[in-house]
Coordinates of C-alpha atoms and ligand atoms in Angstrom, one line a residue:
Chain A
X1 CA 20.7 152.0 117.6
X2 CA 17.8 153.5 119.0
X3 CA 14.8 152.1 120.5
X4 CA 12.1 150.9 118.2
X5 CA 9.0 148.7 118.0
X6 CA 8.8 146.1 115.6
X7 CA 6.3 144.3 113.4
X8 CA 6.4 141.5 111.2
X9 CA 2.7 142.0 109.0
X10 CA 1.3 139.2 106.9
X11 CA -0.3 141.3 104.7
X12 CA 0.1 144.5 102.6
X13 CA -3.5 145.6 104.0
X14 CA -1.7 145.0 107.5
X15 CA 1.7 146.7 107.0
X16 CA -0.3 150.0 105.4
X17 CA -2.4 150.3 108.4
X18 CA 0.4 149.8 111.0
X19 CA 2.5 151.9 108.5
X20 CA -0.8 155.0 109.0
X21 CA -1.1 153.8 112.9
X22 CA 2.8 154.5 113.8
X23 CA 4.1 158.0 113.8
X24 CA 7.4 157.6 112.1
X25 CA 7.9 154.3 111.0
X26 CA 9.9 152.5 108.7
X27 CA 9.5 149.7 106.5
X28 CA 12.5 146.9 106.5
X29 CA 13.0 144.6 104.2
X30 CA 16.6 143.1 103.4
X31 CA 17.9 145.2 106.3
X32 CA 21.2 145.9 104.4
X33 CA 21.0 149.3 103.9
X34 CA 18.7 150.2 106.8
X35 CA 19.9 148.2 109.9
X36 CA 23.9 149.7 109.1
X37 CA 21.7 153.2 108.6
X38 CA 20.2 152.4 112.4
X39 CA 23.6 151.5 114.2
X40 CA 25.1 154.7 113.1
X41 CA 21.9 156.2 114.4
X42 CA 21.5 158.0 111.2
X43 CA 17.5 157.2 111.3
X44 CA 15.5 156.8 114.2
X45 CA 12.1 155.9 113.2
X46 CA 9.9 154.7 116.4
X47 CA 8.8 151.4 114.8
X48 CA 10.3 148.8 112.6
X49 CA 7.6 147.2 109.8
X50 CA 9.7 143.8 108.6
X51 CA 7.8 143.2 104.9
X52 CA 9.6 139.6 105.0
X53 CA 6.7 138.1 106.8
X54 CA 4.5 139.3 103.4
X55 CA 4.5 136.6 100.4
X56 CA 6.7 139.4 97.4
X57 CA 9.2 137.8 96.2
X58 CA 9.4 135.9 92.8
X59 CA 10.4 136.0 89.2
X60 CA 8.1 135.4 86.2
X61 CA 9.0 135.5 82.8
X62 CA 6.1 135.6 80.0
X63 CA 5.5 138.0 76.7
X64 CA 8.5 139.0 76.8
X65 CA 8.7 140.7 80.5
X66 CA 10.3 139.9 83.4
X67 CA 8.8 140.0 86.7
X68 CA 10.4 140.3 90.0
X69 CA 8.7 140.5 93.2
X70 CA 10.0 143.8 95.6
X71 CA 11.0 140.9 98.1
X72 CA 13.3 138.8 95.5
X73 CA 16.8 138.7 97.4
X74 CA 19.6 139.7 95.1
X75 CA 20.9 136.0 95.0
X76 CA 17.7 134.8 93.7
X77 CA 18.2 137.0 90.8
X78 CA 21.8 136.9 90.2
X79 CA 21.1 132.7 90.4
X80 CA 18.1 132.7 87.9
X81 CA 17.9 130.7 84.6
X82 CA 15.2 132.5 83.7
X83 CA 16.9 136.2 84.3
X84 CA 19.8 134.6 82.5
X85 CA 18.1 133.7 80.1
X86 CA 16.0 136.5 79.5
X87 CA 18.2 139.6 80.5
X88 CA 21.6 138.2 81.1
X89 CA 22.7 141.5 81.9
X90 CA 20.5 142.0 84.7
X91 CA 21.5 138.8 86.3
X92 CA 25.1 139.8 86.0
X93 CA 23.8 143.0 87.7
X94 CA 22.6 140.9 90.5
X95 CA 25.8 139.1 91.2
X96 CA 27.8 141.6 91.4
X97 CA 26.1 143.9 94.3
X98 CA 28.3 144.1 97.3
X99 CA 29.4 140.3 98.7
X100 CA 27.2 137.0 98.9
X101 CA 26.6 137.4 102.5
X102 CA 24.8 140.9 101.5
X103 CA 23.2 139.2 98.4
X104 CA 21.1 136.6 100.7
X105 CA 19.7 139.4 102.0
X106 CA 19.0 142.6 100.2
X107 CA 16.5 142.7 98.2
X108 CA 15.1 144.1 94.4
X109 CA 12.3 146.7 96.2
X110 CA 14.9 148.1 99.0
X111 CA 17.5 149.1 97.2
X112 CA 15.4 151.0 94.6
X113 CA 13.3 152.4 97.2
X114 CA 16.5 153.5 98.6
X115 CA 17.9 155.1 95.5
X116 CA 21.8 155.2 97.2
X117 CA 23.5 157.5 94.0
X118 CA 25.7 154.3 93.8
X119 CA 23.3 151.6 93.8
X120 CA 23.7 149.1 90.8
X121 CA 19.8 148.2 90.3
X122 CA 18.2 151.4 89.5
X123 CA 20.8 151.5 86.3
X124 CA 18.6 148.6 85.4
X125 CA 15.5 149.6 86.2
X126 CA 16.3 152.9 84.2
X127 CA 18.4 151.5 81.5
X128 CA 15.7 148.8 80.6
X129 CA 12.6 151.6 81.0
X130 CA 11.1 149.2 84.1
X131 CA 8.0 149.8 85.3
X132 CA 7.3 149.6 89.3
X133 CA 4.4 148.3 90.7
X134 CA 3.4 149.2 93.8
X135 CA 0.5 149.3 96.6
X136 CA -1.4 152.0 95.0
X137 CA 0.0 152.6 91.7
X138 CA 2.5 151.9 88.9
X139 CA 5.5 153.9 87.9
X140 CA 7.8 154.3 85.2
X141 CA 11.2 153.7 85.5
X142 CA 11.5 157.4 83.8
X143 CA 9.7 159.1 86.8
X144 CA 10.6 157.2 89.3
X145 CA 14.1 157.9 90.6
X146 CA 13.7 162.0 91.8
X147 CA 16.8 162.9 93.5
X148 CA 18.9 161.6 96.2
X149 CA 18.1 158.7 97.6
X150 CA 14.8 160.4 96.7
X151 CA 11.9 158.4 94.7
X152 CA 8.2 159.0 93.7
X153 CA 7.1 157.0 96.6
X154 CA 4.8 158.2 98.6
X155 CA 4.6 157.8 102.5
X156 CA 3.2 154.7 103.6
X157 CA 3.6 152.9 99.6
X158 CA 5.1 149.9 99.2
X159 CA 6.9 148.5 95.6
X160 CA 5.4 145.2 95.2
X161 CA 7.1 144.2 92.1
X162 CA 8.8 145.3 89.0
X163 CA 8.7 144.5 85.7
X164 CA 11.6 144.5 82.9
X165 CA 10.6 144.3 79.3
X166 CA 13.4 142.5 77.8
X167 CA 15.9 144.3 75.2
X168 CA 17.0 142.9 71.9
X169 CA 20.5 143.2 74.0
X170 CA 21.9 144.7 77.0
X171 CA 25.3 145.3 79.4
X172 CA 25.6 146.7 82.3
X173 CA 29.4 147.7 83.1
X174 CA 30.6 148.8 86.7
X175 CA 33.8 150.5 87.5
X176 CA 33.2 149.1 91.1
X177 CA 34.9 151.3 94.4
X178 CA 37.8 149.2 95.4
X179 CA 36.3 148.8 98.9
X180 CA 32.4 149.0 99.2
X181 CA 32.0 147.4 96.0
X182 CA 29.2 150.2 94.8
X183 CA 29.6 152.2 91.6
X184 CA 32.0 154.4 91.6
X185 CA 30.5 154.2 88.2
X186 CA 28.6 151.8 86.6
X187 CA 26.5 152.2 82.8
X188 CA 23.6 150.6 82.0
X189 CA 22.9 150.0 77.8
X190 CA 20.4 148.7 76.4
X191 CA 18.9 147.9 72.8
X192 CA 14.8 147.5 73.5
X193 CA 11.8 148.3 70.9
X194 CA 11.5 151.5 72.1
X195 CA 14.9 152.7 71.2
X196 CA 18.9 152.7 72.8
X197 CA 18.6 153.6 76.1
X198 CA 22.1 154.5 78.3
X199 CA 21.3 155.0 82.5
X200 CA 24.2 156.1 84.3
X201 CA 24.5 155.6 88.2
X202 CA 27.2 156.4 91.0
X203 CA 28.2 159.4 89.1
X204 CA 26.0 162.0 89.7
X205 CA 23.2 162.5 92.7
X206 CA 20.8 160.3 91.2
X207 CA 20.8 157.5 88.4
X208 CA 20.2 159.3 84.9
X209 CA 19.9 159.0 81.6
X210 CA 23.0 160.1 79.0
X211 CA 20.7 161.1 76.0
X212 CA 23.8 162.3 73.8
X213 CA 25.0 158.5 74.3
X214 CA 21.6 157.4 73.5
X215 CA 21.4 159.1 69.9
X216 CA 25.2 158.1 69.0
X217 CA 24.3 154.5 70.1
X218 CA 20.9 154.9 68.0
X219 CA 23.0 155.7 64.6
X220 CA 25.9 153.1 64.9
X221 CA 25.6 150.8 67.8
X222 CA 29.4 150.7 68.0
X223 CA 32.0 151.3 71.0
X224 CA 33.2 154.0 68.8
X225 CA 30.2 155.5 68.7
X226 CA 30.5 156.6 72.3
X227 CA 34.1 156.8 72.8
X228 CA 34.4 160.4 71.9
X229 CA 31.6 161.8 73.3
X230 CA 32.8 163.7 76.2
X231 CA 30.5 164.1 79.6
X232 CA 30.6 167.0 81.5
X233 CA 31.8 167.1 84.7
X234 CA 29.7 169.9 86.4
X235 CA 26.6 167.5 88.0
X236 CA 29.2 164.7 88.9
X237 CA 29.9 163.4 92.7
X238 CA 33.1 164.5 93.8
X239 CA 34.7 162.7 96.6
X240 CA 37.7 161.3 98.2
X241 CA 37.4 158.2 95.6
X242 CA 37.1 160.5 92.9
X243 CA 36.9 163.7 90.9
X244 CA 34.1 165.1 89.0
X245 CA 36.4 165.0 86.1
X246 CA 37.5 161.1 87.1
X247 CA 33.9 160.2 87.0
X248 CA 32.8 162.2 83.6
X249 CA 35.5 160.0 82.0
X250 CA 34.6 157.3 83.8
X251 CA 31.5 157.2 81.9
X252 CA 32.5 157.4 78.5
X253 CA 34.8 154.2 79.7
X254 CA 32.2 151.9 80.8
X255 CA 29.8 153.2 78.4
X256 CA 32.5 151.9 75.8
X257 CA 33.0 148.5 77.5
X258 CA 29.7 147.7 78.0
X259 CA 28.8 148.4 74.2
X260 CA 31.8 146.0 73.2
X261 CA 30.2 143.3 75.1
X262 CA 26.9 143.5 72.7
X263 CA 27.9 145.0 69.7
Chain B
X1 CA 10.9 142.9 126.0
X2 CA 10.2 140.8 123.2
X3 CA 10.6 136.9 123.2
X4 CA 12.5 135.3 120.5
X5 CA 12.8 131.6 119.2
X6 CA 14.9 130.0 117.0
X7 CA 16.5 126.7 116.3
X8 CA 20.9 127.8 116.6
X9 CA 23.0 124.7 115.9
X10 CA 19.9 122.2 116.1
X11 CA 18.8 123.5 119.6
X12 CA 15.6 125.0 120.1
X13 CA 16.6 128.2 122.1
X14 CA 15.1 131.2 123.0
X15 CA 15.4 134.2 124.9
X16 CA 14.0 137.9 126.2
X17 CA 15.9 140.8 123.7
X18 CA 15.2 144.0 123.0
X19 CA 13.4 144.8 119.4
X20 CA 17.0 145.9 118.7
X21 CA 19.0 143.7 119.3
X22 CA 21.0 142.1 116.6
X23 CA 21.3 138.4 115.4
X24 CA 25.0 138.8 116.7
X25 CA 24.8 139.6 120.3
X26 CA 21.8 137.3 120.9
X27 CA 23.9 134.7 119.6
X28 CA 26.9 135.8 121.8
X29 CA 25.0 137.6 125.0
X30 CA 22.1 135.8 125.7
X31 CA 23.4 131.9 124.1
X32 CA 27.5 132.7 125.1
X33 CA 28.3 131.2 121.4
X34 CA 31.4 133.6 121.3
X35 CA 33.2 132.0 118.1
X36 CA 30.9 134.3 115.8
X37 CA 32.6 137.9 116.4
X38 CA 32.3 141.5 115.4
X39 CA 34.9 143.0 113.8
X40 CA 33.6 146.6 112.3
X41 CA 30.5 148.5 112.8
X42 CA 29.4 149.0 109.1
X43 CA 28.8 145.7 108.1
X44 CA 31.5 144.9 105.7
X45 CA 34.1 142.6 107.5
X46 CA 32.3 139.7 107.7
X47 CA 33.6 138.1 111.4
X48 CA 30.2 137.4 111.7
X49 CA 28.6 136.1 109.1
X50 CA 27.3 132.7 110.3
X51 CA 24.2 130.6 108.2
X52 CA 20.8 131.5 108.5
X53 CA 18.2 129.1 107.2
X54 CA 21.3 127.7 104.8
X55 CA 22.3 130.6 103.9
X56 CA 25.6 133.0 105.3
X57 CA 24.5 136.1 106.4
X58 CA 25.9 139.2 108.4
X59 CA 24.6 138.8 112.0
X60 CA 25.6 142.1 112.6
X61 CA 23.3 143.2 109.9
X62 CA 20.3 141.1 111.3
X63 CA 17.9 141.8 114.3
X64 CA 17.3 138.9 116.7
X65 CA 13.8 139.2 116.2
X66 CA 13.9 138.6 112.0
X67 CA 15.1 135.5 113.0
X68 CA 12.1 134.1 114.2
X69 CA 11.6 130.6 114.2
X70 CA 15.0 130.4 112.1
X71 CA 17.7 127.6 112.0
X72 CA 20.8 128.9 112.4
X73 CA 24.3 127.5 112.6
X74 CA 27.2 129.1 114.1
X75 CA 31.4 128.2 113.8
X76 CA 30.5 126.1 117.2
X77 CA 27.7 124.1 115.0
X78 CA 30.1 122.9 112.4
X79 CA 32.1 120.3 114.5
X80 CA 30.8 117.2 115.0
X81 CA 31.2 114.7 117.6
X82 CA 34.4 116.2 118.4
X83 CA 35.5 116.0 115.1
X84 CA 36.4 119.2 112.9
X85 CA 34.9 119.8 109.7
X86 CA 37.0 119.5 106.7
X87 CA 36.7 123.3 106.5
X88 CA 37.9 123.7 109.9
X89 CA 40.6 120.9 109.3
X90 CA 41.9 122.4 105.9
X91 CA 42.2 126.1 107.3
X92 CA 44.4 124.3 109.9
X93 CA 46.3 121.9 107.3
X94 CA 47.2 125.1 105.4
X95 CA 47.8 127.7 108.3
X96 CA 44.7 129.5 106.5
X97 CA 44.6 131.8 109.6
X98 CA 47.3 133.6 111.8
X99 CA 45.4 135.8 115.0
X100 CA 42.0 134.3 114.1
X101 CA 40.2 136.9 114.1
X102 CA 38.4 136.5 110.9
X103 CA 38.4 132.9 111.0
X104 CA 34.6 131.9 112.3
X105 CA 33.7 134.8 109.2
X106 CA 35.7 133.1 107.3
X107 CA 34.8 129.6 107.9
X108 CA 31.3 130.1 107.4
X109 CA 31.3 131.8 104.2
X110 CA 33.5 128.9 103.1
X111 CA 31.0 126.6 104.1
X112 CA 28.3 128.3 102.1
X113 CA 30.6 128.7 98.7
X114 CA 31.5 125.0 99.3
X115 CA 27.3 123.9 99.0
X116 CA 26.6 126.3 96.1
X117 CA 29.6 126.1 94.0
X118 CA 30.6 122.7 92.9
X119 CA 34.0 123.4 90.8
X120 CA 35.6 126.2 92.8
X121 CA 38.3 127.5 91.2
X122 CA 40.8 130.1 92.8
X123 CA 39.7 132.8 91.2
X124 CA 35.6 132.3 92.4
X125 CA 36.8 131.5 95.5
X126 CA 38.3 135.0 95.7
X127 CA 35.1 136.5 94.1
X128 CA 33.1 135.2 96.9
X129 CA 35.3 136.5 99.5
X130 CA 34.0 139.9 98.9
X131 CA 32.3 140.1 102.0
X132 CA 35.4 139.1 104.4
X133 CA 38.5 140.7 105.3
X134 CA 41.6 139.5 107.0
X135 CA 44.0 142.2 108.3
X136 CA 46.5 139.1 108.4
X137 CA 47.1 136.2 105.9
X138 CA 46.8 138.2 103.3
X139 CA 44.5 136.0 102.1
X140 CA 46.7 133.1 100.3
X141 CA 46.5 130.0 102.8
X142 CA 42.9 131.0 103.0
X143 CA 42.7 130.5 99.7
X144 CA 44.3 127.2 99.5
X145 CA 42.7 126.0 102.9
X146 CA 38.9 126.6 100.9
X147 CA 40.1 125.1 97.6
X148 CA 41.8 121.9 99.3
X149 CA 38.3 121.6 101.9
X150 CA 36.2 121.9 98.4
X151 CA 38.7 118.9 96.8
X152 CA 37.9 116.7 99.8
X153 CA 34.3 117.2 100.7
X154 CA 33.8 116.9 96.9
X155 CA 35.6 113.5 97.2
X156 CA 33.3 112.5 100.1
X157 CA 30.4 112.8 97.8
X158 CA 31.5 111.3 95.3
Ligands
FAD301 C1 28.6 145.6 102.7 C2 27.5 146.1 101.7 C3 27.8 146.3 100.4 C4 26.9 146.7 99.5 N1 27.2 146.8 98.2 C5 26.3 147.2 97.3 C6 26.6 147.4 95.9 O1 27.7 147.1 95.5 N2 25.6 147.8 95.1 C7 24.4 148.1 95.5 O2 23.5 148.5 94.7 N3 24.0 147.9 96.8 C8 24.9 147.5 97.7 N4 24.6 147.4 99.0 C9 23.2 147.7 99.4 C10 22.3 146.5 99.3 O3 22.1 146.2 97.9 C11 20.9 146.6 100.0 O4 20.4 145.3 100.0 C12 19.9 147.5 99.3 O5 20.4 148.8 99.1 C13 18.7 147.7 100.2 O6 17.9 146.6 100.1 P1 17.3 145.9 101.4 O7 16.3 144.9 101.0 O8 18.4 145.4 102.3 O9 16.5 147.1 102.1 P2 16.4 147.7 103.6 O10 17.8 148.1 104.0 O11 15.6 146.9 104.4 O12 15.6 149.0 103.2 C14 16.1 150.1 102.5 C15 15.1 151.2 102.4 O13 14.1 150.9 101.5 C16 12.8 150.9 102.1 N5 12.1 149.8 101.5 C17 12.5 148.5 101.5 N6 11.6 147.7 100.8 C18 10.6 148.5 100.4 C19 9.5 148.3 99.6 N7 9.1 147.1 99.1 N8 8.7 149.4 99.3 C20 9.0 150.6 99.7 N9 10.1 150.9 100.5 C21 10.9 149.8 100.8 C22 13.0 150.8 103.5 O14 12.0 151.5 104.3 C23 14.4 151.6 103.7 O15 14.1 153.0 103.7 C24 25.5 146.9 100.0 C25 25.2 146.8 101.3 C26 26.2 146.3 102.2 C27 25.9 146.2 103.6
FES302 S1 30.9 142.6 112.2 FE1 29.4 142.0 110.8 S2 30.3 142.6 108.9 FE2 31.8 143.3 110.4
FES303 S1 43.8 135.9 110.8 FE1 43.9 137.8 111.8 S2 42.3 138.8 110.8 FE2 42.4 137.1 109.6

């Protein structure tokens, strides 16, 4: 790892400013992503700003929204009665992100802000048409996630929270990579007022939405429904895990599973 | 440098590190506590994972300096007046380790899934495993070591 400074704000007035005061800093939050990104000396920011000294992490559920502060570790959500209760999918989501050890850790805001192409939550925060709150703005979920491990954040903006509406029903299905645990593929579905919406991640660049699911799933919400339709392999990863080809029909699969668990 | 403090198996301790240091070599380095290890470089194997504030963590994955003001508990914090913790005693009971390597990773993790899970059952026990690997048991007497230490301390409480 290379030499940093490090800062451990109270406030998001404070991190901002130390944020505008530092030449190329970083924010750090879980650390999970970031600190095994710093030993391989893959980023060498000159100074470290650790959000876990500002109060962001929480989960609130009223009319029918969920909200979960940026700093909510991924065991806080996975172990939530009111998640489960609310979006039992999204819990499930939760629990199932790399190992427990990782889970006390890593948190809702850094791995979104992240965007890995194989992350689990931003199928959620896509499939469920989330909306991201942060220091100057909000987001939706649609314009959010640009590219690879690319975002609409600006420098220096920090997610505070995120909110969920909660779906009539959802189910999130991940074909998970036999060793890191990420999505090799994983499919977010969900029912909400708004219509079926079907966010695909690990499979392509970036997290995105399958629309030609969407409008089978809109007409019979049925395993069948999806089962034939056929993705195209040309934007899909392609990688000593898996083929392009592996992946396209890797998302029909889950697509079909996860459906079966809600129809 | 930068000072940290922190309370590591119910000692107040603290030490001169660089911002960069992580939770792992203070903990070896600067306090000599050797029984956590470090196993790979990409924060997967979990040798050593030890508890942070009640909770297991990666100290690889950690800077010194998060922890702060933290209680931590290492392998070395879980005997107690010379006398091993079921955990420790049932991984020896059931030959739950062969070169050791993993062990204090393992051990740890097994303390945690003990205090959040109350009815562990083989296949959980597995699940939460996720985050440690053994290159020699093949993880069977692990397995049973965890499952019997889960029985007893369960027992104890009751
Ligand atoms: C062994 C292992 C297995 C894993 N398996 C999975 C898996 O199966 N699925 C999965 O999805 N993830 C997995 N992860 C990644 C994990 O979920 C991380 O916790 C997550 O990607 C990053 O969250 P963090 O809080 O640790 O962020 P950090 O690592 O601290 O930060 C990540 C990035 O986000 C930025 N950031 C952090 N918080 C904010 C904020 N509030 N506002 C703006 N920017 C912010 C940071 O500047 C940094 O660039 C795994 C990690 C490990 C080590
Ligand atoms: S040394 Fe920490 S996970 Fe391998
Ligand atoms: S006993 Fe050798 S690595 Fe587990």
């Amino acid at each position: 790892m290379y030499q940093f400074q490090y800062f451990r704000p109270k406030s998001l007035d404070e991190a901002r400013k130390l944020y505008e005061n530092n030449g190329d800093a970083k924010f750090l939050a879980g650390g999970q992503t970031l600190i095994p990104t710093l030993k391989q000396r893959l980023a060498q920011p000159t100074a470290l700003i650790d959000l876990g000294g500002i109060a962001m992490s929480g989960i609130k559920v009223a009319g029918g929204v969920v909200t979960i502060g940026a700093g909510t570790k991924h065991f806080d959500v996975a172990s939530s009665a009111d998640v489960k209760g609310a979006i039992p999918a999204l819990s499930h989501l939760a629990s199932h992100i790399g190992d427990p050890a990782v889970r006390h850790m890593g948190t809702l805001g850094g791995s979104i802000a992240n965007n890995d192409p194989a992350a689990d939550y931003p199928a959620a925060v896509l499939g469920l048409g989330a909306t991201i709150k942060t220091t100057s703005r909000t987001i939706s979920a649609d314009d959010f996630f640009t590219g690879m491990f690319e975002t609409a954040l600006e420098e220096g903006e920090i997610i505070t929270e995120v909110s969920f509406p909660v779906p009539e029903k959802a189910a999130y299905m991940k074909f998970p990579n036999p060793a890191s645990r990420y999505a090799m593929v994983g499919v977010f579905v969900a029912k909400t007022k708004g219509g079926v919406r079907v966010a695909v991640t690990g499979a392509a660049s970036s997290v995105f939405r399958e629309s030609a699911m969407e409008a089978a799933l809109t007409k019979s919400f049925t395993p069948d429904a999806v089962a034939g339709i056929k993705v195209s392999p040309g934007n899909m990863n392609s990688d000593l895990h898996g083929t392009a080809e592996y992946r396209a029909h890797l998302v029909t699969v889950m697509a079909k599973r996860a459906v079966a668990t809600i129809a | 440098m930068p000072s940290v403090a922190m309370t590591v198996n119910g000692k107040a301790v603290s030490g001169e590190v660089e911002t960069r240091t992580l939770l792992v070599h203070f903990l070896r380095e600067n306090l000599r506590l050797t029984g956590t290890h470090v196993g790979c470089d990409t924060s997967q194997c979990g040798a050593c994972v030890v508890h942070v504030n009640g909770k297991a963590v990666k100290s690889c994955t950690m800077l010194a300096v998060q922890a702060e003001g933290a209680q931590v508990t290492t392998v070395e914090g879980l005997t107690q007046d010379g006398k091993l913790h079921p955990v420790q005693a049932a991984f020896k009971e059931h030959h739950g380790l062969q070169c050791g390597f993993c062990t204090p990773g393992m051990i740890m993790t097994a303390v945690d899934m003990i205090r959040r899970i109350p009815d562990l059952d083989e296949k959980t026990i597995r699940a939460e495993l996720e985050g440690n690997l053994c290159r020699c048991t093949g993880y069977q007497n692990i397995v049973k070591a965890i499952e019997a230490a889960s029985k007893e301390m369960k027992g104890a409480r009751a």
